[in-house]
Amino acid sequence: MQYIAFFVLLTTAVFADDRLQHFSFSPPVGSGSGTQYSLTGEGRITAVRVWENFNGYIFGFQFRYGFVWSPIAGHKSGQVLEMELFEGENIVQISGKHNHYLYSVVFTTNRGRKLFAGQPVGHSFNMYPEHDGAELRFISGRVHGAITSIGAHWADVNPAANRTGH
Protein backbone atom coordinates (compact mmCIF):
# COMPACT_ATOMS: atom_id res chain seq x y z
CA MET A 1 0.00 0.00 0.00
CA GLN A 2 2.87 2.38 0.78
CA TYR A 3 4.30 1.77 -2.71
CA ILE A 4 0.97 2.75 -4.28
CA ALA A 5 0.75 6.00 -2.31
CA PHE A 6 4.43 6.71 -3.04
CA PHE A 7 3.91 5.99 -6.77
CA VAL A 8 0.85 8.28 -6.96
CA LEU A 9 2.76 11.09 -5.26
CA LEU A 10 5.76 10.75 -7.56
CA THR A 11 3.59 10.43 -10.67
CA THR A 12 1.77 13.63 -9.73
CA ALA A 13 5.11 15.43 -9.32
CA VAL A 14 6.32 14.18 -12.71
CA PHE A 15 3.14 15.22 -14.52
CA ALA A 16 3.33 18.67 -12.92
CA ASP A 17 6.38 19.27 -15.14
CA ASP A 18 4.79 19.95 -18.55
CA ARG A 19 8.01 19.05 -20.35
CA LEU A 20 7.51 15.35 -19.50
CA GLN A 21 5.32 13.07 -21.58
CA HIS A 22 4.59 9.33 -21.87
CA PHE A 23 5.33 8.34 -18.30
CA SER A 24 5.84 4.63 -17.49
CA PHE A 25 6.95 2.68 -14.42
CA SER A 26 8.99 -0.51 -14.10
CA PRO A 27 7.85 -2.14 -10.82
CA PRO A 28 10.51 -2.82 -8.19
CA VAL A 29 12.47 -6.06 -8.04
CA GLY A 30 14.15 -7.48 -4.93
CA SER A 31 12.94 -8.28 -1.44
CA GLY A 32 11.80 -4.75 -0.68
CA SER A 33 12.82 -4.78 2.96
CA GLY A 34 14.13 -1.68 4.70
CA THR A 35 13.71 2.05 4.21
CA GLN A 36 12.26 3.65 1.08
CA TYR A 37 14.41 5.80 -1.18
CA SER A 38 13.71 7.91 -4.24
CA LEU A 39 16.56 9.31 -6.31
CA THR A 40 15.28 12.40 -8.15
CA GLY A 41 16.55 15.75 -9.33
CA GLU A 42 15.98 18.72 -11.63
CA GLY A 43 16.58 18.30 -15.36
CA ARG A 44 18.03 15.28 -17.13
CA ILE A 45 20.38 12.64 -15.74
CA THR A 46 23.93 13.47 -16.87
CA ALA A 47 25.98 10.97 -14.82
CA VAL A 48 25.53 7.86 -12.67
CA ARG A 49 27.48 6.53 -9.68
CA VAL A 50 27.07 3.04 -8.20
CA TRP A 51 28.76 1.68 -5.07
CA GLU A 52 29.45 -2.06 -5.10
CA ASN A 53 30.72 -3.92 -2.04
CA PHE A 54 33.32 -6.71 -2.04
CA ASN A 55 30.44 -9.11 -1.15
CA GLY A 56 28.92 -8.36 -4.55
CA TYR A 57 26.00 -6.30 -3.25
CA ILE A 58 24.95 -2.93 -4.63
CA PHE A 59 25.15 -0.48 -1.72
CA GLY A 60 24.30 2.88 -3.23
CA PHE A 61 23.26 4.99 -6.20
CA GLN A 62 23.73 8.64 -7.09
CA PHE A 63 22.65 10.57 -10.20
CA ARG A 64 23.85 13.90 -11.46
CA TYR A 65 21.02 16.02 -12.85
CA GLY A 66 22.48 18.73 -15.05
CA PHE A 67 25.48 19.84 -12.99
CA VAL A 68 24.15 18.93 -9.53
CA TRP A 69 24.66 15.57 -7.79
CA SER A 70 21.63 14.11 -6.02
CA PRO A 71 21.80 12.77 -2.48
CA ILE A 72 22.96 9.15 -2.29
CA ALA A 73 20.32 6.41 -2.20
CA GLY A 74 21.82 3.77 0.07
CA HIS A 75 25.40 4.04 1.26
CA LYS A 76 28.95 4.80 0.10
CA SER A 77 30.46 1.39 0.75
CA GLY A 78 33.04 -0.38 -1.37
CA GLN A 79 34.16 0.64 -4.83
CA VAL A 80 32.43 3.49 -6.68
CA LEU A 81 31.83 3.14 -10.41
CA GLU A 82 30.83 6.16 -12.49
CA MET A 83 29.62 6.89 -16.00
CA GLU A 84 29.24 10.41 -17.34
CA LEU A 85 26.71 10.76 -20.16
CA PHE A 86 27.44 12.63 -23.38
CA GLU A 87 25.27 15.45 -24.70
CA GLY A 88 22.05 13.88 -26.00
CA GLU A 89 22.75 10.55 -24.29
CA ASN A 90 20.29 9.07 -21.80
CA ILE A 91 19.61 5.86 -19.89
CA VAL A 92 17.14 3.58 -21.68
CA GLN A 93 17.54 0.29 -19.81
CA ILE A 94 18.35 -1.04 -16.35
CA SER A 95 19.07 -4.74 -15.94
CA GLY A 96 20.83 -6.93 -13.44
CA LYS A 97 20.44 -9.66 -10.82
CA HIS A 98 18.66 -9.72 -7.47
CA ASN A 99 17.69 -12.03 -4.65
CA HIS A 100 17.18 -10.56 -1.18
CA TYR A 101 19.61 -7.79 -2.17
CA LEU A 102 20.45 -6.24 -5.51
CA TYR A 103 23.54 -8.16 -6.61
CA SER A 104 24.25 -6.47 -9.93
CA VAL A 105 23.00 -3.60 -12.03
CA VAL A 106 23.68 -2.51 -15.60
CA PHE A 107 22.70 0.96 -16.81
CA THR A 108 22.51 1.08 -20.64
CA THR A 109 22.31 4.27 -22.69
CA ASN A 110 20.71 5.08 -26.03
CA ARG A 111 24.25 5.02 -27.49
CA GLY A 112 24.83 1.44 -26.31
CA ARG A 113 27.25 2.34 -23.52
CA LYS A 114 26.92 0.39 -20.27
CA LEU A 115 27.88 0.81 -16.63
CA PHE A 116 28.25 -2.63 -14.98
CA ALA A 117 28.37 -3.01 -11.19
CA GLY A 118 28.14 -5.98 -8.82
CA GLN A 119 28.16 -9.74 -9.36
CA PRO A 120 25.92 -11.80 -11.69
CA VAL A 121 24.18 -13.82 -8.94
CA GLY A 122 20.43 -14.38 -8.44
CA HIS A 123 17.33 -13.74 -10.52
CA SER A 124 17.57 -11.63 -13.68
CA PHE A 125 15.59 -8.46 -14.27
CA ASN A 126 15.29 -6.07 -17.19
CA MET A 127 13.63 -2.64 -17.09
CA TYR A 128 12.96 -0.29 -19.98
CA PRO A 129 10.42 2.40 -20.91
CA GLU A 130 7.11 1.55 -22.57
CA HIS A 131 7.40 4.41 -25.10
CA ASP A 132 10.02 5.09 -27.78
CA GLY A 133 12.11 8.12 -26.95
CA ALA A 134 11.52 7.87 -23.20
CA GLU A 135 14.45 7.88 -20.79
CA LEU A 136 15.14 7.16 -17.14
CA ARG A 137 13.93 10.04 -14.96
CA PHE A 138 14.42 8.57 -11.48
CA ILE A 139 14.59 5.38 -9.45
CA SER A 140 12.94 4.31 -6.23
CA GLY A 141 13.09 1.29 -3.98
CA ARG A 142 14.28 0.17 -0.57
CA VAL A 143 17.57 -0.14 1.26
CA HIS A 144 18.51 -2.21 4.34
CA GLY A 145 22.29 -2.04 4.57
CA ALA A 146 22.59 -2.75 0.85
CA ILE A 147 19.96 -1.97 -1.79
CA THR A 148 17.07 -4.47 -1.42
CA SER A 149 14.90 -3.25 -4.31
CA ILE A 150 14.89 -0.95 -7.34
CA GLY A 151 12.10 0.36 -9.55
CA ALA A 152 12.48 2.68 -12.55
CA HIS A 153 10.42 5.69 -13.65
CA TRP A 154 10.58 6.65 -17.33
CA ALA A 155 9.34 9.61 -19.40
CA ASP A 156 10.29 11.43 -22.54
CA VAL A 157 11.46 14.99 -22.16
CA ASN A 158 10.51 17.82 -24.46
CA PRO A 159 13.60 18.51 -26.63
CA ALA A 160 13.26 22.21 -25.79
CA ALA A 161 14.24 21.39 -22.19
CA ASN A 162 17.98 21.85 -21.78
CA ARG A 163 20.46 19.58 -19.99
CA THR A 164 20.20 21.42 -16.67
CA GLY A 165 16.40 21.62 -16.57
CA HIS A 166 16.28 25.45 -16.45
Coordinates of C-alpha atoms in Angstrom, one line a residue:
M1 CA 0.0 0.0 0.0
Q2 CA 2.9 2.4 0.8
Y3 CA 4.3 1.8 -2.7
I4 CA 1.0 2.8 -4.3
A5 CA 0.8 6.0 -2.3
F6 CA 4.4 6.7 -3.0
F7 CA 3.9 6.0 -6.8
V8 CA 0.8 8.3 -7.0
L9 CA 2.8 11.1 -5.3
L10 CA 5.8 10.7 -7.6
T11 CA 3.6 10.4 -10.7
T12 CA 1.8 13.6 -9.7
A13 CA 5.1 15.4 -9.3
V14 CA 6.3 14.2 -12.7
F15 CA 3.1 15.2 -14.5
A16 CA 3.3 18.7 -12.9
D17 CA 6.4 19.3 -15.1
D18 CA 4.8 19.9 -18.5
R19 CA 8.0 19.0 -20.4
L20 CA 7.5 15.4 -19.5
Q21 CA 5.3 13.1 -21.6
H22 CA 4.6 9.3 -21.9
F23 CA 5.3 8.3 -18.3
S24 CA 5.8 4.6 -17.5
F25 CA 6.9 2.7 -14.4
S26 CA 9.0 -0.5 -14.1
P27 CA 7.8 -2.1 -10.8
P28 CA 10.5 -2.8 -8.2
V29 CA 12.5 -6.1 -8.0
G30 CA 14.2 -7.5 -4.9
S31 CA 12.9 -8.3 -1.4
G32 CA 11.8 -4.8 -0.7
S33 CA 12.8 -4.8 3.0
G34 CA 14.1 -1.7 4.7
T35 CA 13.7 2.1 4.2
Q36 CA 12.3 3.6 1.1
Y37 CA 14.4 5.8 -1.2
S38 CA 13.7 7.9 -4.2
L39 CA 16.6 9.3 -6.3
T40 CA 15.3 12.4 -8.1
G41 CA 16.5 15.8 -9.3
E42 CA 16.0 18.7 -11.6
G43 CA 16.6 18.3 -15.4
R44 CA 18.0 15.3 -17.1
I45 CA 20.4 12.6 -15.7
T46 CA 23.9 13.5 -16.9
A47 CA 26.0 11.0 -14.8
V48 CA 25.5 7.9 -12.7
R49 CA 27.5 6.5 -9.7
V50 CA 27.1 3.0 -8.2
W51 CA 28.8 1.7 -5.1
E52 CA 29.5 -2.1 -5.1
N53 CA 30.7 -3.9 -2.0
F54 CA 33.3 -6.7 -2.0
N55 CA 30.4 -9.1 -1.2
G56 CA 28.9 -8.4 -4.5
Y57 CA 26.0 -6.3 -3.3
I58 CA 25.0 -2.9 -4.6
F59 CA 25.2 -0.5 -1.7
G60 CA 24.3 2.9 -3.2
F61 CA 23.3 5.0 -6.2
Q62 CA 23.7 8.6 -7.1
F63 CA 22.6 10.6 -10.2
R64 CA 23.9 13.9 -11.5
Y65 CA 21.0 16.0 -12.8
G66 CA 22.5 18.7 -15.1
F67 CA 25.5 19.8 -13.0
V68 CA 24.2 18.9 -9.5
W69 CA 24.7 15.6 -7.8
S70 CA 21.6 14.1 -6.0
P71 CA 21.8 12.8 -2.5
I72 CA 23.0 9.1 -2.3
A73 CA 20.3 6.4 -2.2
G74 CA 21.8 3.8 0.1
H75 CA 25.4 4.0 1.3
K76 CA 28.9 4.8 0.1
S77 CA 30.5 1.4 0.7
G78 CA 33.0 -0.4 -1.4
Q79 CA 34.2 0.6 -4.8
V80 CA 32.4 3.5 -6.7
L81 CA 31.8 3.1 -10.4
E82 CA 30.8 6.2 -12.5
M83 CA 29.6 6.9 -16.0
E84 CA 29.2 10.4 -17.3
L85 CA 26.7 10.8 -20.2
F86 CA 27.4 12.6 -23.4
E87 CA 25.3 15.5 -24.7
G88 CA 22.0 13.9 -26.0
E89 CA 22.8 10.5 -24.3
N90 CA 20.3 9.1 -21.8
I91 CA 19.6 5.9 -19.9
V92 CA 17.1 3.6 -21.7
Q93 CA 17.5 0.3 -19.8
I94 CA 18.4 -1.0 -16.3
S95 CA 19.1 -4.7 -15.9
G96 CA 20.8 -6.9 -13.4
K97 CA 20.4 -9.7 -10.8
H98 CA 18.7 -9.7 -7.5
N99 CA 17.7 -12.0 -4.6
H100 CA 17.2 -10.6 -1.2
Y101 CA 19.6 -7.8 -2.2
L102 CA 20.4 -6.2 -5.5
Y103 CA 23.5 -8.2 -6.6
S104 CA 24.2 -6.5 -9.9
V105 CA 23.0 -3.6 -12.0
V106 CA 23.7 -2.5 -15.6
F107 CA 22.7 1.0 -16.8
T108 CA 22.5 1.1 -20.6
T109 CA 22.3 4.3 -22.7
N110 CA 20.7 5.1 -26.0
R111 CA 24.2 5.0 -27.5
G112 CA 24.8 1.4 -26.3
R113 CA 27.2 2.3 -23.5
K114 CA 26.9 0.4 -20.3
L115 CA 27.9 0.8 -16.6
F116 CA 28.2 -2.6 -15.0
A117 CA 28.4 -3.0 -11.2
G118 CA 28.1 -6.0 -8.8
Q119 CA 28.2 -9.7 -9.4
P120 CA 25.9 -11.8 -11.7
V121 CA 24.2 -13.8 -8.9
G122 CA 20.4 -14.4 -8.4
H123 CA 17.3 -13.7 -10.5
S124 CA 17.6 -11.6 -13.7
F125 CA 15.6 -8.5 -14.3
N126 CA 15.3 -6.1 -17.2
M127 CA 13.6 -2.6 -17.1
Y128 CA 13.0 -0.3 -20.0
P129 CA 10.4 2.4 -20.9
E130 CA 7.1 1.6 -22.6
H131 CA 7.4 4.4 -25.1
D132 CA 10.0 5.1 -27.8
G133 CA 12.1 8.1 -27.0
A134 CA 11.5 7.9 -23.2
E135 CA 14.5 7.9 -20.8
L136 CA 15.1 7.2 -17.1
R137 CA 13.9 10.0 -15.0
F138 CA 14.4 8.6 -11.5
I139 CA 14.6 5.4 -9.5
S140 CA 12.9 4.3 -6.2
G141 CA 13.1 1.3 -4.0
R142 CA 14.3 0.2 -0.6
V143 CA 17.6 -0.1 1.3
H144 CA 18.5 -2.2 4.3
G145 CA 22.3 -2.0 4.6
A146 CA 22.6 -2.8 0.9
I147 CA 20.0 -2.0 -1.8
T148 CA 17.1 -4.5 -1.4
S149 CA 14.9 -3.2 -4.3
I150 CA 14.9 -1.0 -7.3
G151 CA 12.1 0.4 -9.6
A152 CA 12.5 2.7 -12.6
H153 CA 10.4 5.7 -13.6
W154 CA 10.6 6.7 -17.3
A155 CA 9.3 9.6 -19.4
D156 CA 10.3 11.4 -22.5
V157 CA 11.5 15.0 -22.2
N158 CA 10.5 17.8 -24.5
P159 CA 13.6 18.5 -26.6
A160 CA 13.3 22.2 -25.8
A161 CA 14.2 21.4 -22.2
N162 CA 18.0 21.9 -21.8
R163 CA 20.5 19.6 -20.0
T164 CA 20.2 21.4 -16.7
G165 CA 16.4 21.6 -16.6
H166 CA 16.3 25.4 -16.5

